[in-house]
mmCIF file of N, CA and C in Angstrom:
data_model
loop_
_atom_site.group_PDB
_atom_site.id
_atom_site.type_symbol
_atom_site.label_atom_id
_atom_site.label_comp_id
_atom_site.label_asym_id
_atom_site.label_seq_id
_atom_site.Cartn_x
_atom_site.Cartn_y
_atom_site.Cartn_z
ATOM 1 N N UNK A 24 -9.826 -2.679 -0.870
ATOM 2 C CA UNK A 24 -11.162 -2.965 -0.409
ATOM 3 C C UNK A 24 -11.428 -2.297 0.938
ATOM 4 N N UNK A 25 -10.389 -2.170 1.774
ATOM 5 C CA UNK A 25 -10.578 -1.544 3.081
ATOM 6 C C UNK A 25 -11.071 -0.105 2.955
ATOM 7 N N UNK A 26 -10.679 0.569 1.884
ATOM 8 C CA UNK A 26 -11.130 1.945 1.693
ATOM 9 C C UNK A 26 -12.648 2.012 1.601
ATOM 10 N N UNK A 27 -13.254 1.101 0.874
ATOM 11 C CA UNK A 27 -14.704 1.132 0.681
ATOM 12 C C UNK A 27 -15.452 0.780 1.958
ATOM 13 N N UNK A 28 -14.839 0.003 2.816
ATOM 14 C CA UNK A 28 -15.449 -0.277 4.114
ATOM 15 C C UNK A 28 -15.413 0.957 5.002
ATOM 16 N N UNK A 29 -14.361 1.755 4.876
ATOM 17 C CA UNK A 29 -14.192 2.930 5.724
ATOM 18 C C UNK A 29 -15.349 3.915 5.599
ATOM 19 N N UNK A 30 -15.732 4.380 4.399
ATOM 20 C CA UNK A 30 -16.884 5.287 4.318
ATOM 21 C C UNK A 30 -18.197 4.619 4.730
ATOM 22 N N UNK A 31 -18.282 3.312 4.507
ATOM 23 C CA UNK A 31 -19.504 2.606 4.906
ATOM 24 C C UNK A 31 -19.656 2.629 6.424
ATOM 25 N N UNK A 32 -18.567 2.370 7.135
ATOM 26 C CA UNK A 32 -18.626 2.429 8.600
ATOM 27 C C UNK A 32 -18.924 3.840 9.082
ATOM 28 N N UNK A 33 -18.369 4.845 8.412
ATOM 29 C CA UNK A 33 -18.676 6.235 8.775
ATOM 30 C C UNK A 33 -20.163 6.508 8.588
ATOM 31 N N UNK A 34 -20.692 6.044 7.469
ATOM 32 C CA UNK A 34 -22.120 6.256 7.171
ATOM 33 C C UNK A 34 -23.012 5.574 8.205
ATOM 34 N N UNK A 35 -22.572 4.408 8.672
ATOM 35 C CA UNK A 35 -23.339 3.678 9.684
ATOM 36 C C UNK A 35 -23.127 4.216 11.094
ATOM 37 N N UNK A 36 -22.155 5.107 11.258
ATOM 38 C CA UNK A 36 -21.866 5.659 12.579
ATOM 39 C C UNK A 36 -21.077 4.706 13.455
ATOM 40 N N UNK A 37 -20.399 3.745 12.865
ATOM 41 C CA UNK A 37 -19.610 2.754 13.604
ATOM 42 C C UNK A 37 -18.158 3.216 13.666
ATOM 43 N N UNK A 38 -17.823 3.970 14.710
ATOM 44 C CA UNK A 38 -16.475 4.526 14.848
ATOM 45 C C UNK A 38 -15.435 3.428 15.029
ATOM 46 N N UNK A 39 -15.786 2.372 15.740
ATOM 47 C CA UNK A 39 -14.841 1.275 15.963
ATOM 48 C C UNK A 39 -14.505 0.566 14.640
ATOM 49 N N UNK A 40 -15.511 0.293 13.849
ATOM 50 C CA UNK A 40 -15.293 -0.336 12.549
ATOM 51 C C UNK A 40 -14.481 0.554 11.622
ATOM 52 N N UNK A 41 -14.770 1.857 11.641
ATOM 53 C CA UNK A 41 -14.017 2.807 10.814
ATOM 54 C C UNK A 41 -12.562 2.861 11.244
ATOM 55 N N UNK A 42 -12.325 2.860 12.552
ATOM 56 C CA UNK A 42 -10.948 2.897 13.063
ATOM 57 C C UNK A 42 -10.190 1.633 12.655
ATOM 58 N N UNK A 43 -10.863 0.498 12.692
ATOM 59 C CA UNK A 43 -10.234 -0.767 12.296
ATOM 60 C C UNK A 43 -9.866 -0.745 10.811
ATOM 61 N N UNK A 44 -10.756 -0.238 9.974
ATOM 62 C CA UNK A 44 -10.477 -0.170 8.540
ATOM 63 C C UNK A 44 -9.359 0.832 8.249
ATOM 64 N N UNK A 45 -9.332 1.951 8.980
ATOM 65 C CA UNK A 45 -8.253 2.928 8.814
ATOM 66 C C UNK A 45 -6.921 2.280 9.160
ATOM 67 N N UNK A 46 -6.901 1.483 10.233
ATOM 68 C CA UNK A 46 -5.669 0.806 10.644
ATOM 69 C C UNK A 46 -5.222 -0.184 9.571
ATOM 70 N N UNK A 47 -6.161 -0.888 8.974
ATOM 71 C CA UNK A 47 -5.827 -1.831 7.899
ATOM 72 C C UNK A 47 -5.261 -1.103 6.679
ATOM 73 N N UNK A 48 -5.834 0.050 6.358
ATOM 74 C CA UNK A 48 -5.344 0.841 5.241
ATOM 75 C C UNK A 48 -3.921 1.326 5.518
ATOM 76 N N UNK A 49 -3.678 1.789 6.741
ATOM 77 C CA UNK A 49 -2.330 2.235 7.117
ATOM 78 C C UNK A 49 -1.340 1.077 7.091
ATOM 79 N N UNK A 50 -1.772 -0.116 7.487
ATOM 80 C CA UNK A 50 -0.902 -1.293 7.454
ATOM 81 C C UNK A 50 -0.551 -1.660 6.012
ATOM 82 N N UNK A 51 -1.511 -1.515 5.108
ATOM 83 C CA UNK A 51 -1.250 -1.795 3.688
ATOM 84 C C UNK A 51 -0.240 -0.809 3.120
ATOM 85 N N UNK A 52 -0.341 0.462 3.525
ATOM 86 C CA UNK A 52 0.626 1.476 3.082
ATOM 87 C C UNK A 52 2.014 1.121 3.600
ATOM 88 N N UNK A 53 2.102 0.773 4.876
ATOM 89 C CA UNK A 53 3.397 0.421 5.466
ATOM 90 C C UNK A 53 4.001 -0.811 4.798
ATOM 91 N N UNK A 54 3.173 -1.769 4.433
ATOM 92 C CA UNK A 54 3.670 -2.982 3.767
ATOM 93 C C UNK A 54 4.258 -2.660 2.403
ATOM 94 N N UNK A 55 3.699 -1.643 1.720
ATOM 95 C CA UNK A 55 4.236 -1.254 0.412
ATOM 96 C C UNK A 55 5.539 -0.485 0.560
ATOM 97 N N UNK A 56 5.622 0.325 1.610
ATOM 98 C CA UNK A 56 6.806 1.163 1.793
ATOM 99 C C UNK A 56 7.993 0.385 2.339
ATOM 100 N N UNK A 57 7.742 -0.613 3.159
ATOM 101 C CA UNK A 57 8.813 -1.415 3.762
ATOM 102 C C UNK A 57 8.450 -2.889 3.675
ATOM 103 N N UNK A 58 8.627 -3.496 2.504
ATOM 104 C CA UNK A 58 8.222 -4.901 2.352
ATOM 105 C C UNK A 58 9.088 -5.835 3.188
ATOM 106 N N UNK A 59 8.474 -6.887 3.681
ATOM 107 C CA UNK A 59 9.182 -7.861 4.511
ATOM 108 C C UNK A 59 9.699 -9.035 3.703
ATOM 109 N N UNK A 60 9.184 -9.240 2.512
ATOM 110 C CA UNK A 60 9.580 -10.404 1.722
ATOM 111 C C UNK A 60 10.451 -9.988 0.547
ATOM 112 N N UNK A 61 11.220 -10.921 0.063
ATOM 113 C CA UNK A 61 12.078 -10.706 -1.092
ATOM 114 C C UNK A 61 11.578 -11.610 -2.204
ATOM 115 N N UNK A 62 11.486 -11.073 -3.403
ATOM 116 C CA UNK A 62 11.025 -11.853 -4.543
ATOM 117 C C UNK A 62 12.178 -12.702 -5.062
ATOM 118 N N UNK A 63 12.078 -14.003 -4.928
ATOM 119 C CA UNK A 63 13.145 -14.917 -5.338
ATOM 120 C C UNK A 63 13.331 -14.948 -6.845
ATOM 121 N N UNK A 64 12.352 -14.544 -7.612
ATOM 122 C CA UNK A 64 12.438 -14.588 -9.069
ATOM 123 C C UNK A 64 13.043 -13.321 -9.668
ATOM 124 N N UNK A 65 13.398 -12.359 -8.834
ATOM 125 C CA UNK A 65 13.938 -11.096 -9.326
ATOM 126 C C UNK A 65 15.222 -11.293 -10.122
ATOM 127 N N UNK A 66 15.971 -12.329 -9.801
ATOM 128 C CA UNK A 66 17.247 -12.554 -10.483
ATOM 129 C C UNK A 66 17.081 -12.848 -11.970
ATOM 130 N N UNK A 67 15.865 -13.177 -12.413
ATOM 131 C CA UNK A 67 15.635 -13.492 -13.814
ATOM 132 C C UNK A 67 15.387 -12.252 -14.664
ATOM 133 N N UNK A 68 15.294 -11.080 -14.017
ATOM 134 C CA UNK A 68 15.198 -9.824 -14.754
ATOM 135 C C UNK A 68 13.837 -9.560 -15.343
ATOM 136 N N UNK A 69 13.835 -8.958 -16.522
ATOM 137 C CA UNK A 69 12.579 -8.563 -17.147
ATOM 138 C C UNK A 69 11.991 -7.358 -16.432
ATOM 139 N N UNK A 70 10.689 -7.339 -16.307
ATOM 140 C CA UNK A 70 10.028 -6.234 -15.614
ATOM 141 C C UNK A 70 10.084 -6.412 -14.104
ATOM 142 N N UNK A 71 10.765 -7.418 -13.668
ATOM 143 C CA UNK A 71 10.832 -7.711 -12.245
ATOM 144 C C UNK A 71 12.169 -7.275 -11.655
ATOM 145 N N UNK A 72 12.759 -6.219 -12.200
ATOM 146 C CA UNK A 72 14.027 -5.730 -11.692
ATOM 147 C C UNK A 72 13.783 -5.034 -10.349
ATOM 148 N N UNK A 73 14.816 -4.868 -9.548
ATOM 149 C CA UNK A 73 14.638 -4.173 -8.263
ATOM 150 C C UNK A 73 14.042 -2.774 -8.429
ATOM 151 N N UNK A 74 14.484 -2.042 -9.433
ATOM 152 C CA UNK A 74 13.943 -0.699 -9.644
ATOM 153 C C UNK A 74 12.460 -0.737 -10.000
ATOM 154 N N UNK A 75 12.059 -1.703 -10.810
ATOM 155 C CA UNK A 75 10.650 -1.832 -11.174
ATOM 156 C C UNK A 75 9.797 -2.175 -9.955
ATOM 157 N N UNK A 76 10.304 -3.042 -9.117
ATOM 158 C CA UNK A 76 9.544 -3.421 -7.921
ATOM 159 C C UNK A 76 9.397 -2.236 -6.978
ATOM 160 N N UNK A 77 10.466 -1.484 -6.795
ATOM 161 C CA UNK A 77 10.394 -0.302 -5.928
ATOM 162 C C UNK A 77 9.415 0.705 -6.512
ATOM 163 N N UNK A 78 9.483 0.926 -7.804
ATOM 164 C CA UNK A 78 8.584 1.875 -8.468
ATOM 165 C C UNK A 78 7.131 1.434 -8.320
ATOM 166 N N UNK A 79 6.871 0.158 -8.486
ATOM 167 C CA UNK A 79 5.515 -0.363 -8.363
ATOM 168 C C UNK A 79 4.999 -0.221 -6.927
ATOM 169 N N UNK A 80 5.828 -0.576 -5.956
ATOM 170 C CA UNK A 80 5.409 -0.437 -4.549
ATOM 171 C C UNK A 80 5.189 1.020 -4.185
ATOM 172 N N UNK A 81 6.048 1.911 -4.681
ATOM 173 C CA UNK A 81 5.897 3.334 -4.396
ATOM 174 C C UNK A 81 4.595 3.860 -4.986
ATOM 175 N N UNK A 82 4.265 3.417 -6.194
ATOM 176 C CA UNK A 82 3.010 3.829 -6.827
ATOM 177 C C UNK A 82 1.810 3.306 -6.044
ATOM 178 N N UNK A 83 1.870 2.060 -5.605
ATOM 179 C CA UNK A 83 0.768 1.490 -4.827
ATOM 180 C C UNK A 83 0.617 2.205 -3.490
ATOM 181 N N UNK A 84 1.740 2.545 -2.858
ATOM 182 C CA UNK A 84 1.676 3.278 -1.587
ATOM 183 C C UNK A 84 1.060 4.654 -1.799
ATOM 184 N N UNK A 85 1.436 5.341 -2.874
ATOM 185 C CA UNK A 85 0.861 6.656 -3.171
ATOM 186 C C UNK A 85 -0.645 6.535 -3.415
ATOM 187 N N UNK A 86 -1.059 5.496 -4.127
ATOM 188 C CA UNK A 86 -2.486 5.265 -4.377
ATOM 189 C C UNK A 86 -3.237 5.055 -3.060
ATOM 190 N N UNK A 87 -2.679 4.225 -2.180
ATOM 191 C CA UNK A 87 -3.338 3.966 -0.899
ATOM 192 C C UNK A 87 -3.365 5.218 -0.026
ATOM 193 N N UNK A 88 -2.317 6.023 -0.079
ATOM 194 C CA UNK A 88 -2.317 7.291 0.662
ATOM 195 C C UNK A 88 -3.377 8.229 0.100
ATOM 196 N N UNK A 89 -3.576 8.177 -1.208
ATOM 197 C CA UNK A 89 -4.642 8.964 -1.818
ATOM 198 C C UNK A 89 -6.008 8.526 -1.331
ATOM 199 N N UNK A 90 -6.200 7.215 -1.211
ATOM 200 C CA UNK A 90 -7.473 6.710 -0.673
ATOM 201 C C UNK A 90 -7.681 7.166 0.770
ATOM 202 N N UNK A 91 -6.607 7.131 1.569
ATOM 203 C CA UNK A 91 -6.712 7.578 2.960
ATOM 204 C C UNK A 91 -7.069 9.060 3.010
ATOM 205 N N UNK A 92 -6.442 9.865 2.159
ATOM 206 C CA UNK A 92 -6.760 11.294 2.112
ATOM 207 C C UNK A 92 -8.191 11.523 1.650
ATOM 208 N N UNK A 93 -8.630 10.742 0.693
ATOM 209 C CA UNK A 93 -10.002 10.849 0.199
ATOM 210 C C UNK A 93 -10.992 10.526 1.314
ATOM 211 N N UNK A 94 -10.681 9.535 2.127
ATOM 212 C CA UNK A 94 -11.553 9.164 3.244
ATOM 213 C C UNK A 94 -11.629 10.280 4.284
ATOM 214 N N UNK A 95 -10.569 11.094 4.373
ATOM 215 C CA UNK A 95 -10.543 12.214 5.321
ATOM 216 C C UNK A 95 -11.033 13.518 4.700
ATOM 217 N N UNK A 96 -11.606 13.432 3.481
ATOM 218 C CA UNK A 96 -12.109 14.603 2.753
ATOM 219 C C UNK A 96 -11.019 15.621 2.457
ATOM 220 N N UNK A 97 -9.802 15.147 2.227
ATOM 221 C CA UNK A 97 -8.684 15.998 1.836
ATOM 222 C C UNK A 97 -8.479 15.843 0.336
ATOM 223 N N UNK A 98 -9.344 16.490 -0.438
ATOM 224 C CA UNK A 98 -9.350 16.254 -1.878
ATOM 225 C C UNK A 98 -8.069 16.697 -2.569
ATOM 226 N N UNK A 99 -7.456 17.805 -2.128
ATOM 227 C CA UNK A 99 -6.210 18.252 -2.765
ATOM 228 C C UNK A 99 -5.082 17.260 -2.497
ATOM 229 N N UNK A 100 -4.976 16.791 -1.263
ATOM 230 C CA UNK A 100 -3.964 15.783 -0.915
ATOM 231 C C UNK A 100 -4.205 14.495 -1.694
ATOM 232 N N UNK A 101 -5.460 14.075 -1.783
ATOM 233 C CA UNK A 101 -5.798 12.864 -2.537
ATOM 234 C C UNK A 101 -5.417 13.030 -4.001
ATOM 235 N N UNK A 102 -5.728 14.180 -4.574
ATOM 236 C CA UNK A 102 -5.400 14.437 -5.967
ATOM 237 C C UNK A 102 -3.890 14.376 -6.192
ATOM 238 N N UNK A 103 -3.123 14.960 -5.287
ATOM 239 C CA UNK A 103 -1.660 14.937 -5.403
ATOM 240 C C UNK A 103 -1.125 13.512 -5.332
ATOM 241 N N UNK A 104 -1.650 12.719 -4.413
ATOM 242 C CA UNK A 104 -1.194 11.331 -4.269
ATOM 243 C C UNK A 104 -1.582 10.492 -5.478
ATOM 244 N N UNK A 105 -2.785 10.691 -5.994
ATOM 245 C CA UNK A 105 -3.206 9.943 -7.178
ATOM 246 C C UNK A 105 -2.361 10.332 -8.391
ATOM 247 N N UNK A 106 -2.051 11.624 -8.524
ATOM 248 C CA UNK A 106 -1.186 12.072 -9.619
ATOM 249 C C UNK A 106 0.193 11.414 -9.517
ATOM 250 N N UNK A 107 0.722 11.352 -8.301
ATOM 251 C CA UNK A 107 2.013 10.700 -8.075
ATOM 252 C C UNK A 107 1.947 9.228 -8.479
ATOM 253 N N UNK A 108 0.880 8.557 -8.094
ATOM 254 C CA UNK A 108 0.717 7.136 -8.425
ATOM 255 C C UNK A 108 0.619 6.930 -9.934
ATOM 256 N N UNK A 109 -0.130 7.788 -10.604
ATOM 257 C CA UNK A 109 -0.297 7.684 -12.059
ATOM 258 C C UNK A 109 1.025 7.937 -12.770
ATOM 259 N N UNK A 110 1.773 8.908 -12.277
ATOM 260 C CA UNK A 110 3.066 9.222 -12.883
ATOM 261 C C UNK A 110 4.026 8.035 -12.770
ATOM 262 N N UNK A 111 4.011 7.365 -11.614
ATOM 263 C CA UNK A 111 4.897 6.232 -11.396
ATOM 264 C C UNK A 111 4.431 4.971 -12.120
ATOM 265 N N UNK A 112 3.108 4.792 -12.188
ATOM 266 C CA UNK A 112 2.576 3.559 -12.776
ATOM 267 C C UNK A 112 1.252 3.888 -13.486
ATOM 268 N N UNK A 113 1.325 4.273 -14.766
ATOM 269 C CA UNK A 113 0.126 4.720 -15.494
ATOM 270 C C UNK A 113 -1.001 3.699 -15.569
ATOM 271 N N UNK A 114 -0.726 2.440 -15.308
ATOM 272 C CA UNK A 114 -1.774 1.419 -15.397
ATOM 273 C C UNK A 114 -2.688 1.385 -14.169
ATOM 274 N N UNK A 115 -2.423 2.209 -13.179
ATOM 275 C CA UNK A 115 -3.304 2.256 -11.998
ATOM 276 C C UNK A 115 -4.574 3.033 -12.368
ATOM 277 N N UNK A 116 -5.497 2.334 -13.007
ATOM 278 C CA UNK A 116 -6.689 3.004 -13.531
ATOM 279 C C UNK A 116 -7.595 3.553 -12.434
ATOM 280 N N UNK A 117 -7.592 2.939 -11.261
ATOM 281 C CA UNK A 117 -8.450 3.457 -10.197
ATOM 282 C C UNK A 117 -7.919 4.770 -9.655
ATOM 283 N N UNK A 118 -6.623 4.979 -9.714
ATOM 284 C CA UNK A 118 -6.071 6.283 -9.322
ATOM 285 C C UNK A 118 -6.576 7.350 -10.287
ATOM 286 N N UNK A 119 -6.652 7.002 -11.568
ATOM 287 C CA UNK A 119 -7.179 7.939 -12.559
ATOM 288 C C UNK A 119 -8.661 8.217 -12.311
ATOM 289 N N UNK A 120 -9.388 7.175 -12.000
ATOM 290 C CA UNK A 120 -10.839 7.302 -11.815
ATOM 291 C C UNK A 120 -11.207 8.069 -10.545
ATOM 292 N N UNK A 121 -10.488 7.833 -9.464
ATOM 293 C CA UNK A 121 -10.834 8.441 -8.185
ATOM 294 C C UNK A 121 -10.221 9.828 -7.977
ATOM 295 N N UNK A 122 -9.324 10.236 -8.867
ATOM 296 C CA UNK A 122 -8.653 11.514 -8.736
ATOM 297 C C UNK A 122 -9.685 12.642 -8.765
ATOM 298 N N UNK A 123 -9.751 13.454 -7.692
ATOM 299 C CA UNK A 123 -10.689 14.595 -7.699
ATOM 300 C C UNK A 123 -10.269 15.603 -8.763
ATOM 301 N N UNK A 124 -11.219 16.139 -9.446
ATOM 302 C CA UNK A 124 -10.930 17.103 -10.521
ATOM 303 C C UNK A 124 -10.874 18.511 -10.004
#
């Protein structure tokens, strides 16, 4: 959701609001790359294996990096990040939708 606030603040000319939303987006990326919590239910297996969790977080981080690149008008970088996210987790439909052609 922070991504959609970012272009809105740019459109309104609110640099402070845009900077705050950019910081929130960067914090979300960092949270995916270096999580602080451990899933207590991981020991039960299934799709909640450590490898699956890492893959899911990596895909989400790539998606968020794509949104950040899109906000900076870096369409090639955004496309690369969205492709990475889709490759890791094909169910990320917004990565498919927002991917620049």
